[in-house]
Structure formats: structure tokens, C-alpha cells
Coordinates of N, CA, C and O in Angstrom, one line a residue:
X1 N 18.3 27.3 12.2 CA 17.8 26.0 12.8 C 19.9 25.2 13.3 O 20.7 25.4 13.1
X2 N 19.2 24.9 14.4 CA 19.8 23.8 15.6 C 19.3 22.8 15.8 O 17.3 22.7 17.2
X3 N 19.4 21.3 15.4 CA 19.3 20.2 16.2 C 19.0 20.4 17.7 O 18.4 19.4 17.6
X4 N 19.6 20.6 18.3 CA 19.4 21.0 19.7 C 18.9 22.0 19.8 O 18.5 21.8 22.0
X5 N 18.6 22.7 20.3 CA 17.9 23.7 20.8 C 16.2 23.8 20.5 O 15.9 22.4 20.0
X6 N 15.0 24.0 21.5 CA 13.6 24.3 21.7 C 12.9 24.8 21.5 O 12.3 25.6 22.0
X7 N 13.1 25.5 20.3 CA 12.2 26.2 20.4 C 11.3 26.2 19.2 O 11.3 25.3 18.7
X8 N 10.5 27.1 18.9 CA 8.9 26.4 18.2 C 9.0 26.4 16.9 O 9.0 25.2 16.0
X9 N 9.9 27.3 16.1 CA 10.3 27.2 14.5 C 11.6 25.9 14.3 O 11.2 24.6 13.3
X10 N 12.0 25.6 15.2 CA 13.0 24.5 15.2 C 12.2 23.0 15.1 O 12.8 22.1 14.5
X11 N 11.4 22.7 16.4 CA 10.6 22.1 16.6 C 9.4 21.6 15.0 O 9.4 20.5 14.9
X12 N 8.6 22.6 14.4 CA 9.2 23.3 13.0 C 8.9 22.2 12.6 O 8.7 21.1 11.8
X13 N 10.5 22.1 12.4 CA 11.2 21.7 11.6 C 11.6 20.0 11.2 O 11.0 19.1 11.0
X14 N 12.3 20.0 12.9 CA 12.4 19.1 13.6 C 11.5 18.0 13.0 O 11.9 16.4 12.9
X15 N 10.1 18.1 13.2 CA 9.2 17.3 13.4 C 9.3 16.7 11.6 O 8.2 15.4 11.0
X16 N 9.6 17.8 10.5 CA 9.3 17.6 9.1 C 10.1 16.1 8.8 O 10.4 15.3 7.6
X17 N 11.4 16.0 9.6 CA 12.6 15.8 9.2 C 12.6 13.8 9.8 O 12.1 13.4 11.0
X18 N 13.1 12.7 8.7 CA 12.8 11.5 8.6 C 13.7 11.2 10.2 O 14.9 11.7 10.6
X19 N 12.9 10.1 11.3 CA 14.6 9.7 12.4 C 15.3 9.9 12.0 O 16.4 10.0 12.6
X20 N 15.9 8.8 10.9 CA 17.1 8.7 9.9 C 18.8 10.1 10.1 O 19.5 9.7 10.3
X21 N 17.6 10.7 9.5 CA 18.3 11.7 8.6 C 18.9 12.9 10.2 O 20.0 12.6 9.6
X22 N 18.4 13.0 11.0 CA 17.6 13.6 12.0 C 19.5 13.0 13.2 O 20.3 13.2 13.9
X23 N 19.1 11.2 13.4 CA 20.0 10.3 13.4 C 21.7 10.7 13.3 O 22.5 11.5 14.0
X24 N 21.5 10.5 11.8 CA 22.4 10.8 10.9 C 22.7 12.3 11.1 O 24.9 12.6 11.6
X25 N 22.2 13.7 10.8 CA 22.8 14.3 11.4 C 23.5 15.3 12.7 O 24.2 15.5 12.8
X26 N 22.8 14.2 13.4 CA 23.4 14.0 15.1 C 24.9 13.8 15.0 O 25.5 13.9 15.8
X27 N 24.9 12.8 14.6 CA 26.5 11.6 14.6 C 27.6 12.6 13.5 O 28.6 12.7 13.9
X28 N 27.5 13.3 12.9 CA 28.1 14.0 11.7 C 28.0 15.2 13.1 O 29.5 15.3 13.7
X29 N 27.8 15.6 13.6 CA 27.8 16.8 14.6 C 29.2 16.4 15.9 O 29.6 17.0 16.3
X30 N 28.7 15.0 16.3 CA 29.5 14.1 17.2 C 30.8 14.0 17.0 O 31.9 13.9 17.2
X31 N 31.0 13.6 15.3 CA 32.1 13.0 15.0 C 33.1 13.6 13.4 O 34.7 13.4 13.8
X32 N 32.3 14.7 13.9 CA 33.4 16.0 12.4 C 33.3 16.7 13.4 O 32.3 17.4 13.9
X33 N 34.0 17.4 14.2 CA 34.0 19.2 15.4 C 34.4 19.9 13.8 O 34.5 19.8 13.2
X34 N 33.7 21.0 14.6 CA 34.0 21.8 13.8 C 33.4 22.2 12.6 O 33.0 23.0 11.5
X35 N 32.5 21.6 12.7 CA 31.3 21.2 11.8 C 29.7 22.1 11.7 O 29.4 21.2 12.9
X36 N 29.4 23.2 11.2 CA 27.7 23.7 11.4 C 27.3 22.8 10.6 O 27.3 23.0 9.4
X37 N 25.6 22.2 10.7 CA 24.7 22.5 10.1 C 24.0 23.4 10.3 O 23.0 23.1 11.1
X38 N 23.1 23.8 8.5 CA 21.8 24.7 8.9 C 20.7 23.8 7.7 O 21.6 23.4 6.6
X39 N 19.8 23.4 8.1 CA 18.7 23.1 6.8 C 18.4 24.3 6.5 O 18.4 25.6 6.6
X40 N 18.1 24.3 4.9 CA 17.2 25.0 4.1 C 16.2 24.3 3.3 O 15.9 23.3 3.3
X41 N 15.7 25.4 2.2 CA 14.9 24.2 1.4 C 13.6 24.4 1.9 O 12.8 24.6 2.8
X42 N 12.6 23.7 1.2 CA 11.8 23.2 1.8 C 11.5 22.3 3.4 O 10.1 22.7 3.4
X43 N 12.3 22.6 3.8 CA 12.2 22.0 4.6 C 11.7 22.8 5.6 O 11.5 22.5 7.2
X44 N 12.2 24.2 5.5 CA 12.2 25.0 6.1 C 10.8 26.1 6.5 O 10.7 27.2 6.2
X45 N 10.5 25.5 5.3 CA 8.1 26.7 4.7 C 7.5 25.6 4.1 O 7.6 24.1 4.9
X46 N 6.3 26.3 3.9 CA 5.4 25.6 3.6 C 5.4 23.8 2.3 O 4.6 23.3 2.0
X47 N 6.8 23.8 1.5 CA 6.4 23.3 0.6 C 6.9 21.9 0.7 O 7.2 21.8 -0.2
X48 N 7.4 22.0 1.9 CA 7.9 20.3 2.2 C 6.9 19.6 2.1 O 5.9 19.4 3.3
X49 N 6.6 18.1 1.7 CA 6.2 17.2 1.9 C 6.6 16.2 2.9 O 7.0 15.4 2.2
X50 N 5.9 15.8 3.9 CA 6.8 15.0 4.9 C 6.4 13.4 4.2 O 5.7 12.8 4.0
X51 N 7.6 13.0 4.8 CA 8.0 10.8 3.7 C 8.0 12.0 2.1 O 8.2 10.3 1.5
X52 N 8.1 12.4 1.4 CA 8.7 12.5 0.0 C 9.7 13.2 -0.2 O 9.6 13.3 -1.1
X53 N 9.5 14.9 0.0 CA 10.8 15.6 0.2 C 11.8 15.9 0.4 O 11.5 14.2 1.4
X54 N 12.3 15.7 -0.4 CA 14.1 14.9 0.6 C 14.8 16.2 1.4 O 13.7 17.5 1.5
X55 N 15.3 16.4 1.9 CA 15.9 16.9 3.3 C 16.7 18.0 2.5 O 18.3 17.0 2.1
X56 N 17.1 19.6 2.5 CA 18.3 19.6 2.4 C 19.2 21.0 2.9 O 18.6 21.4 4.5
X57 N 21.1 20.1 3.7 CA 21.0 20.9 4.5 C 23.0 21.9 4.2 O 22.7 21.1 2.4
X58 N 23.0 22.4 4.8 CA 24.1 23.0 4.3 C 25.4 22.1 5.9 O 25.5 22.4 6.6
X59 N 26.7 22.2 5.3 CA 27.6 21.6 5.8 C 28.5 22.5 6.0 O 29.4 22.7 5.2
X60 N 29.0 23.2 6.9 CA 30.1 24.2 6.7 C 31.0 23.8 7.4 O 31.4 23.8 8.6
X61 N 32.1 23.5 6.8 CA 33.6 23.1 7.6 C 34.6 24.3 7.4 O 34.2 25.2 6.6
X62 N 35.5 24.6 8.4 CA 36.8 25.5 8.2 C 37.6 25.9 7.6 O 38.3 26.5 7.5
X63 N 38.3 24.1 7.4 CA 39.5 24.1 6.9 C 39.3 22.8 6.4 O 39.1 21.5 5.9
X64 N 40.3 22.5 5.1 CA 41.0 20.9 3.9 C 40.1 19.8 5.1 O 40.3 19.1 4.7
X65 N 41.3 19.9 6.4 CA 41.0 18.7 7.4 C 40.3 18.2 7.3 O 39.6 16.9 7.3
X66 N 38.8 19.3 7.7 CA 37.8 18.9 8.6 C 36.8 18.5 7.3 O 36.1 17.5 7.5
X67 N 37.0 18.7 5.5 CA 35.9 19.0 5.1 C 36.2 17.0 4.7 O 35.7 15.8 4.9
X68 N 37.9 17.0 4.5 CA 38.2 15.0 4.7 C 37.5 14.1 5.7 O 37.2 13.1 5.1
X69 N 37.4 15.0 6.2 CA 37.3 14.2 7.7 C 35.8 13.7 7.6 O 34.7 12.2 7.5
X70 N 34.2 14.9 7.4 CA 33.2 15.0 7.5 C 33.4 14.1 5.7 O 32.1 13.4 5.5
X71 N 34.0 14.1 4.5 CA 33.9 13.2 3.2 C 33.2 11.7 4.0 O 33.2 10.9 3.4
X72 N 34.7 11.4 4.5 CA 35.1 10.3 5.1 C 34.0 9.8 6.2 O 33.8 8.6 5.8
X73 N 33.2 10.4 6.6 CA 32.4 10.3 7.5 C 31.0 9.9 7.2 O 30.4 8.5 6.7
X74 N 30.4 10.6 5.9 CA 29.5 10.5 5.2 C 30.0 9.0 3.8 O 28.5 8.5 4.0
X75 N 31.0 9.0 3.3 CA 31.1 7.8 2.9 C 31.4 6.3 3.8 O 30.7 5.4 3.0
X76 N 31.8 7.0 4.6 CA 32.1 5.0 5.4 C 32.3 5.0 5.9 O 32.1 3.9 7.2
X77 N 32.6 6.1 7.2 CA 32.5 5.6 8.5 C 30.8 5.9 9.3 O 31.2 5.5 10.4
X78 N 29.8 6.1 8.8 CA 28.7 6.1 9.2 C 28.4 4.8 9.2 O 27.3 4.1 8.2
X79 N 29.0 3.5 9.5 CA 28.3 2.4 9.1 C 27.1 1.8 9.7 O 26.3 1.2 9.0
X80 N 26.7 2.3 10.6 CA 26.0 2.4 11.3 C 24.1 2.5 10.7 O 22.8 2.4 10.9
X81 N 24.4 3.1 9.3 CA 23.3 3.6 8.6 C 23.3 2.4 7.6 O 24.3 2.7 6.7
X82 N 22.3 2.5 7.0 CA 21.8 1.9 5.8 C 21.0 2.3 5.0 O 20.5 2.9 4.3
X83 N 23.1 3.0 4.5 CA 22.9 4.1 2.8 C 22.4 3.0 2.0 O 23.4 2.4 1.4
X84 N 21.4 3.6 1.2 CA 21.0 2.8 0.3 C 22.1 3.2 -1.5 O 22.0 2.4 -2.5
X85 N 22.2 4.5 -1.2 CA 22.4 5.1 -2.3 C 23.8 6.2 -2.2 O 23.2 7.6 -1.0
X86 N 24.5 6.6 -2.4 CA 25.7 8.0 -1.8 C 26.1 8.4 -3.7 O 27.2 7.6 -4.4
X87 N 26.1 9.4 -3.9 CA 26.6 10.6 -5.3 C 26.6 12.0 -4.3 O 26.4 12.6 -3.8
X88 N 28.4 11.6 -5.9 CA 28.6 13.5 -5.5 C 29.0 13.7 -6.3 O 29.1 13.1 -7.7
X89 N 28.8 14.5 -6.6 CA 29.2 15.9 -7.5 C 29.7 17.6 -6.5 O 29.1 18.1 -6.0
X90 N 30.5 18.0 -7.7 CA 30.7 19.5 -7.3 C 30.0 19.8 -8.6 O 29.5 20.1 -9.5
X91 N 29.7 21.4 -8.2 CA 28.7 22.5 -8.7 C 29.1 23.5 -8.5 O 30.5 24.3 -7.7
X92 N 29.5 24.3 -9.7 CA 29.9 25.9 -10.0 C 28.9 26.8 -9.8 O 28.1 26.6 -10.5
X93 N 29.2 27.9 -9.1 CA 28.2 29.2 -9.0 C 29.1 30.4 -9.7 O 30.1 30.7 -9.4
X94 N 28.5 30.2 -10.5 CA 28.8 31.4 -11.7 C 28.4 32.8 -11.6 O 28.2 33.4 -12.6
X95 N 28.0 32.9 -10.8 CA 26.8 34.4 -10.6 C 28.0 35.8 -10.1 O 29.0 34.7 -9.3
X96 N 27.7 36.5 -10.7 CA 27.9 38.0 -10.5 C 28.5 37.6 -8.8 O 27.8 38.1 -7.6
X97 N 29.8 38.4 -8.4 CA 30.7 37.8 -7.1 C 30.5 37.0 -6.4 O 31.1 36.8 -5.3
X98 N 30.5 35.5 -6.6 CA 31.1 33.9 -6.1 C 32.4 33.6 -6.7 O 32.3 33.4 -6.4
X99 N 32.9 33.8 -7.2 CA 33.8 34.0 -8.6 C 34.4 32.3 -8.8 O 35.6 31.8 -8.2
X100 N 33.0 32.0 -8.9 CA 32.9 30.7 -9.6 C 33.3 29.7 -8.2 O 34.0 28.5 -9.0
X101 N 32.7 29.6 -7.2 CA 33.0 29.4 -6.8 C 32.4 27.3 -6.1 O 31.4 27.3 -7.3
X102 N 32.9 26.0 -6.1 CA 32.8 25.3 -6.1 C 32.5 25.0 -4.9 O 32.5 25.3 -3.6
X103 N 30.5 24.1 -4.6 CA 30.2 23.5 -3.3 C 30.6 22.2 -4.0 O 29.6 21.9 -4.5
X104 N 30.6 21.2 -3.2 CA 30.3 20.5 -2.9 C 29.0 19.4 -2.4 O 28.1 20.1 -1.6
X105 N 28.5 18.3 -3.8 CA 27.1 18.3 -3.3 C 27.0 16.1 -3.1 O 27.3 16.0 -3.5
X106 N 26.7 16.2 -1.8 CA 26.0 14.7 -1.3 C 24.5 14.9 -2.0 O 24.2 15.3 -0.9
X107 N 23.9 12.9 -1.8 CA 22.9 13.1 -2.4 C 23.0 11.5 -1.8 O 23.4 10.7 -2.3
X108 N 22.1 11.5 -0.7 CA 22.2 10.1 -0.1 C 20.9 10.0 0.4 O 20.3 9.9 0.6
X109 N 20.7 8.5 0.2 CA 19.8 7.8 0.5 C 19.5 6.6 1.1 O 20.2 6.1 1.0
X110 N 18.7 7.3 2.5 CA 19.3 5.4 3.1 C 17.5 4.8 3.8 O 16.2 5.1 3.6
X111 N 18.1 3.7 3.4 CA 16.8 2.8 3.4 C 15.6 2.9 2.0 O 14.7 2.3 2.2
X112 N 16.4 3.1 0.7 CA 15.5 3.5 -0.9 C 14.6 4.2 0.0 O 13.4 4.4 -0.6
X113 N 14.6 5.2 0.6 CA 13.3 6.0 0.9 C 12.7 7.3 2.0 O 13.7 8.5 0.8
X114 N 13.8 7.4 3.1 CA 14.3 9.0 3.1 C 16.0 8.8 2.5 O 16.9 8.6 2.8
X115 N 15.6 10.7 1.8 CA 16.7 11.6 1.5 C 17.0 12.6 2.1 O 16.9 13.4 2.5
X116 N 18.6 12.6 1.9 CA 19.0 13.9 2.3 C 20.3 14.7 1.3 O 20.9 13.5 0.5
X117 N 19.6 15.9 1.0 CA 21.2 16.5 0.1 C 21.7 17.4 1.5 O 21.3 18.5 1.7
X118 N 23.1 17.2 1.1 CA 24.3 18.2 1.8 C 25.3 18.3 0.6 O 25.3 18.2 -0.6
X119 N 25.4 19.7 1.0 CA 25.8 21.3 0.3 C 27.4 20.8 1.1 O 26.9 22.1 2.5
X120 N 28.4 20.5 1.0 CA 29.6 21.0 1.5 C 30.6 22.6 1.4 O 30.2 23.3 0.2
X121 N 30.5 23.3 2.3 CA 30.7 24.6 2.4 C 31.8 25.2 2.9 O 31.8 24.3 4.7
X122 N 32.4 25.4 2.0 CA 34.7 26.1 2.9 C 33.3 27.1 3.8 O 33.9 28.1 3.4
X123 N 34.0 27.6 4.7 CA 33.7 28.6 5.7 C 32.6 29.4 5.6 O 31.6 28.5 4.5
X124 N 32.1 30.4 6.9 CA 30.4 30.6 6.6 C 30.7 31.4 5.5 O 29.8 31.9 5.0
X125 N 31.9 32.4 5.3 CA 31.6 32.8 3.4 C 30.9 32.5 2.5 O 30.4 32.9 1.2
X126 N 31.5 31.2 2.4 CA 31.0 30.3 1.0 C 29.2 30.3 0.9 O 29.1 29.6 0.3
X127 N 28.7 30.4 2.2 CA 27.4 30.1 2.5 C 26.6 31.1 1.8 O 25.7 30.6 0.5
X128 N 27.2 31.9 1.2 CA 26.4 32.8 0.1 C 25.9 32.7 -0.6 O 24.5 32.9 -0.6
X129 N 26.7 32.0 -1.9 CA 25.9 31.7 -3.2 C 24.9 30.8 -3.0 O 23.7 30.6 -3.4
X130 N 25.1 29.8 -1.9 CA 23.5 29.1 -1.3 C 22.6 29.8 -0.9 O 21.0 28.9 -1.7
X131 N 22.8 30.6 -0.1 CA 21.6 30.8 0.6 C 21.5 32.2 -0.7 O 20.2 32.0 -0.3
X132 N 22.3 32.6 -1.3 CA 22.0 34.2 -2.6 C 20.2 32.7 -3.2 O 19.2 32.7 -3.6
X133 N 20.7 31.7 -3.4 CA 20.4 30.3 -4.2 C 19.0 29.5 -4.0 O 18.1 29.4 -4.2
X134 N 18.9 28.5 -2.6 CA 18.0 29.0 -2.1 C 17.0 29.4 -1.3 O 16.3 29.0 -0.9
X135 N 17.1 30.1 -0.3 CA 16.5 31.4 0.3 C 15.8 32.1 0.2 O 15.3 32.4 -0.2
X136 N 16.7 32.9 -1.3 CA 15.8 34.2 -1.7 C 14.7 33.8 -2.6 O 14.9 34.4 -4.0
X137 N 14.1 33.4 -2.4 CA 12.9 32.7 -2.5 C 11.7 33.5 -2.5 O 11.0 32.6 -1.2
X138 N 11.1 33.6 -3.3 CA 9.8 34.8 -2.9 C 8.7 33.9 -2.7 O 9.0 32.4 -3.4
X139 N 7.1 34.1 -2.1 CA 6.4 33.5 -2.2 C 5.6 32.9 -3.2 O 5.6 31.8 -3.2
X140 N 5.6 33.9 -4.5 CA 5.1 33.7 -5.3 C 5.5 32.1 -6.5 O 4.7 31.3 -6.6
X141 N 6.8 32.3 -6.0 CA 8.0 31.4 -6.0 C 7.5 29.7 -5.5 O 7.2 28.4 -5.9
X142 N 7.9 30.2 -4.2 CA 7.2 29.0 -3.5 C 6.0 28.5 -3.3 O 5.8 27.4 -3.5
X143 N 5.2 29.3 -3.8 CA 3.2 28.7 -3.6 C 3.2 27.8 -5.0 O 3.3 27.1 -5.9
X144 N 4.3 28.4 -6.3 CA 4.2 27.5 -7.7 C 5.2 26.0 -7.7 O 4.8 25.3 -8.1
X145 N 6.0 26.4 -6.5 CA 6.8 25.0 -5.9 C 5.4 24.4 -5.0 O 5.9 22.6 -5.3
X146 N 5.1 24.8 -4.4 CA 4.6 23.7 -3.8 C 4.2 23.4 -4.7 O 2.7 21.8 -4.7
X147 N 2.8 23.8 -6.0 CA 1.9 23.5 -6.2 C 2.4 22.3 -7.5 O 2.0 21.2 -7.5
X148 N 3.5 22.6 -8.0 CA 3.8 21.7 -9.0 C 4.5 20.1 -8.0 O 4.1 19.5 -8.3
X149 N 4.9 20.6 -6.9 CA 5.1 19.5 -5.1 C 4.0 18.4 -5.4 O 3.8 17.4 -5.2
X150 N 3.1 19.1 -5.3 CA 1.3 18.9 -5.2 C 0.9 17.7 -6.2 O 0.2 16.8 -6.1
X151 N 1.1 18.3 -7.8 CA 0.3 17.2 -8.8 C 1.5 16.2 -8.6 O 1.3 15.1 -9.4
X152 N 3.0 16.5 -8.7 CA 3.9 15.3 -8.3 C 3.4 14.0 -7.3 O 3.4 12.9 -7.5
X153 N 3.3 14.8 -6.1 CA 3.9 13.8 -4.9 C 2.7 13.8 -3.9 O 2.4 11.8 -4.7
X154 N 1.2 13.9 -4.4 CA -0.3 13.5 -4.2 C -1.0 13.4 -5.4 O -1.4 11.9 -5.2
X155 N -0.9 14.2 -6.4 CA -2.0 13.5 -7.3 C -1.5 12.9 -8.0 O -2.1 11.8 -9.2
X156 N 0.0 12.6 -8.7 CA 0.6 12.7 -9.4 C 0.2 12.1 -11.0 O 0.4 11.1 -11.7
X157 N 0.1 13.0 -11.1 CA -0.2 13.7 -12.3 C 0.9 14.0 -13.8 O 0.5 14.7 -14.7
X158 N 1.9 13.8 -12.7 CA 3.0 14.3 -14.0 C 4.3 13.3 -13.3 O 4.5 13.1 -12.3
X159 N 5.2 13.2 -14.4 CA 6.3 12.7 -14.5 C 7.5 13.1 -13.6 O 7.3 13.9 -13.3
X160 N 8.4 12.3 -13.4 CA 9.5 13.3 -12.5 C 10.4 13.9 -13.6 O 10.4 14.8 -12.6
X161 N 10.0 13.1 -14.3 CA 11.3 14.0 -15.4 C 10.6 15.7 -15.5 O 11.2 16.2 -15.5
X162 N 9.0 15.3 -15.8 CA 9.1 17.0 -15.7 C 8.6 18.1 -14.7 O 9.2 18.9 -14.8
X163 N 8.5 16.9 -13.2 CA 8.4 18.0 -11.9 C 10.2 18.5 -12.1 O 10.0 19.4 -12.0
X164 N 10.5 17.9 -12.0 CA 12.7 18.5 -12.2 C 12.5 19.5 -12.9 O 13.0 20.7 -13.0
X165 N 12.1 19.3 -14.1 CA 12.4 20.1 -15.2 C 11.0 21.6 -15.2 O 12.0 22.5 -15.0
X166 N 10.5 21.8 -14.1 CA 8.9 22.8 -13.7 C 9.7 23.3 -12.9 O 9.9 24.5 -12.2
X167 N 10.3 22.6 -11.8 CA 10.8 23.3 -10.6 C 12.7 24.3 -11.4 O 12.5 25.1 -10.6
X168 N 13.3 23.2 -12.6 CA 14.1 24.1 -12.6 C 13.8 25.7 -13.9 O 14.4 26.2 -14.2
X169 N 12.5 25.1 -14.6 CA 12.1 26.4 -14.6 C 11.8 27.7 -13.8 O 12.2 28.8 -13.8
X170 N 11.3 27.8 -12.9 CA 11.2 28.4 -11.3 C 12.3 28.6 -11.7 O 12.4 30.3 -11.1
X171 N 13.3 28.0 -11.5 CA 14.5 28.6 -10.6 C 15.6 29.6 -11.2 O 15.7 30.7 -11.9
X172 N 15.1 29.2 -13.3 CA 15.9 30.2 -14.2 C 14.5 31.3 -14.3 O 15.3 32.8 -14.0
X173 N 13.9 31.4 -14.0 CA 13.1 32.2 -14.1 C 13.1 33.2 -12.9 O 13.6 34.3 -12.9
X174 N 13.3 32.7 -11.9 CA 13.1 33.7 -10.3 C 14.9 34.6 -11.2 O 15.1 35.5 -10.2
X175 N 15.4 33.5 -11.5 CA 17.6 34.6 -11.7 C 17.6 35.2 -12.6 O 17.9 35.8 -12.7
X176 N 16.6 35.1 -13.5 CA 16.6 36.0 -14.6 C 16.3 37.3 -14.7 O 15.7 38.7 -15.2
X177 N 14.8 37.1 -13.8 CA 13.8 39.1 -12.9 C 15.2 39.4 -12.2 O 16.1 39.2 -12.1

């Protein structure tokens, strides 16, 4: 995915992204050199619910200086955006072959509605755990995720807690298979 290309697949993805999120991602590219952005998760497939699902992205940085600059932009320097909530945490990947790598995760909410989840990844090699966890989801699992999202977002028959639990359960079974 590239914000600045005009192919059909990228256009389909761009149409799912709220304008404020698109602008924020463009400002990151303009203000933090050497960062590449990749979208993943539901925004890249049929499980995305426009104006309801969050947008998941991976920001790949080459060195510690760039990571610090990127964090400063996300937290403080992007004052043109009404960020109503920012949360940061680190997640450890303990799967075989990933050497307990840590990835920084930001959850940013704009105007109390448009949500962006940012995974900070050190270098191209570090994207491996994230791609394995988020991209290698078979069609059967995606269909289950779509049904759960539909029950939550459209039918409103399950609680947020149950929605989160069921999604985690699907990834647990996928990882155990």
C-alpha cells in the first residue's frame, strides 16, 4: 500500500480510510523522513466496516533517532489534528524465530470517532512478526471475523467485551493450528 499511488487496489483501500487519518499519514510522511507506512488488517480486506472499524498501520523506521522523531510527531507535533485520545504500549512477540521482539503500539483517536492503530517497527526485518500475526489469516478466519464485526457494528447484539473476546479467541485458535 502507498498513499501516493493510483492503482485500483490502493484506491479501494483509500476509500475506506477516513480523510483525517489519510491526512495524518501524509503528514507523517512529510515530517518524519525515512519512515515507510504499510496498512494491514481489515482495511486491506472485506472485514472492514467503513466509519466503524479502526485503521491499522505499521510505521517502519530505520534507527532510534527516527523513532524518537516519529513518537514526538504522533504525541506532540501534529497539533493541527484534534487527537482526543492517545495510548501507547509495548507488545512483545514471543513466537519462535522472533527473539522476544518488542513493538511499540499507539492507539490514536481523532475527534472521538476515527481511530488509527500504529505499530512502530524497527527496520524491514522487524515487520516479520506483525505480518505473520495480522496478514496470515485464512479466509475462514476472516469470515468469522466479519460475522463477529457485523454482529457488533451492524446488528448491535453483542457487547464490546464479547466482541474483543471473540476476536482474541479467533487469533488464539489460528495461532494454535
